[in-house]
Amino acid sequence: MTSGLVLQGVRIALGDRELLALDREVAPGSVLTVMGPSGVGKSTLLSFVAGFLTQPFSASGRVLLDGAEITAKPPEARHVGLLFQDPMLFPHLSVGGNLLFGMPSGRSGRATHAAEALARFGLEGFADRDPATLSGGQASRVALLRLLLSEPRAALLDEPFSKLDRHLRGEIRSFTFMRLREAGLATILVTHDAEDAEAAGGPVVELSL
């Protein structure tokens, strides 16, 4: 496999206790869902892939992205985008400022590109808005757009829909997976929700304590 995300012989441990062992390939535009109870190592797996794993956790194995090994690279050099339970928008920046923060600095017409992207996401005219004024669904769309505008080659989703009201969850879930597929991103989703896994439409790994 020369494109997509590959987890090769990945082992994650907490002290002497192995939490998980995983060998998987995630093709561009597809989603691998990882499910299991709290404490089984789901979010820790994402930290390892993204380059943020810290003690007392340890890991071994290799992570490859589009054929290149990224296991030892610093987080900013891995080209992996992240979505969390909270949108984590910077409160001191406008919506547009949040998007510009994530975009490659060398790109020309960045503000225009951000405004056009907002319009495609149903958020036309939102560039000057304070993130504090956004609804939960709007903030989730801005967070996803910030990820996509950073031009990653893979995406990691850590319970990104869990704090949304149930009536919004299905809509934002479908919107997110559609956009990730359009962008051709290999994606790993961590969730407790079987409906998330069903909507993602890819293989599911069930972890247990």
PDB file of N, CA, C and O in Angstrom, residues 13 41 105 141 151 162:
ATOM      1  N   ALA A  13       1.392   0.392  25.389  1.00  0.00           N
ATOM      2  CA  ALA A  13       1.387  -0.153  26.748  1.00  0.00           C
ATOM      3  C   ALA A  13       1.325   0.968  27.768  1.00  0.00           C
ATOM      4  O   ALA A  13       1.756   2.103  27.519  1.00  0.00           O
ATOM      5  N   GLY A  41      -7.265   2.398  25.585  1.00  0.00           N
ATOM      6  CA  GLY A  41      -6.158   2.913  24.781  1.00  0.00           C
ATOM      7  C   GLY A  41      -6.549   3.534  23.459  1.00  0.00           C
ATOM      8  O   GLY A  41      -5.691   3.775  22.615  1.00  0.00           O
ATOM      9  N   SER A 105       1.097  28.886   5.289  1.00  0.00           N
ATOM     10  CA  SER A 105       1.373  30.326   5.222  1.00  0.00           C
ATOM     11  C   SER A 105       1.747  30.794   3.830  1.00  0.00           C
ATOM     12  O   SER A 105       1.556  31.967   3.491  1.00  0.00           O
ATOM     13  N   ARG A 141     -18.575  22.553  12.336  1.00  0.00           N
ATOM     14  CA  ARG A 141     -18.251  22.728  10.920  1.00  0.00           C
ATOM     15  C   ARG A 141     -17.005  23.588  10.744  1.00  0.00           C
ATOM     16  O   ARG A 141     -16.170  23.312   9.872  1.00  0.00           O
ATOM     17  N   GLU A 151      -4.656  21.262   4.982  1.00  0.00           N
ATOM     18  CA  GLU A 151      -4.170  20.353   3.942  1.00  0.00           C
ATOM     19  C   GLU A 151      -3.457  19.126   4.507  1.00  0.00           C
ATOM     20  O   GLU A 151      -2.340  18.788   4.116  1.00  0.00           O
ATOM     21  N   SER A 162     -19.630  13.533  20.237  1.00  0.00           N
ATOM     22  CA  SER A 162     -20.212  13.090  21.508  1.00  0.00           C
ATOM     23  C   SER A 162     -20.870  14.211  22.299  1.00  0.00           C
ATOM     24  O   SER A 162     -21.768  13.948  23.094  1.00  0.00           O
TER      25      SER A 162
END
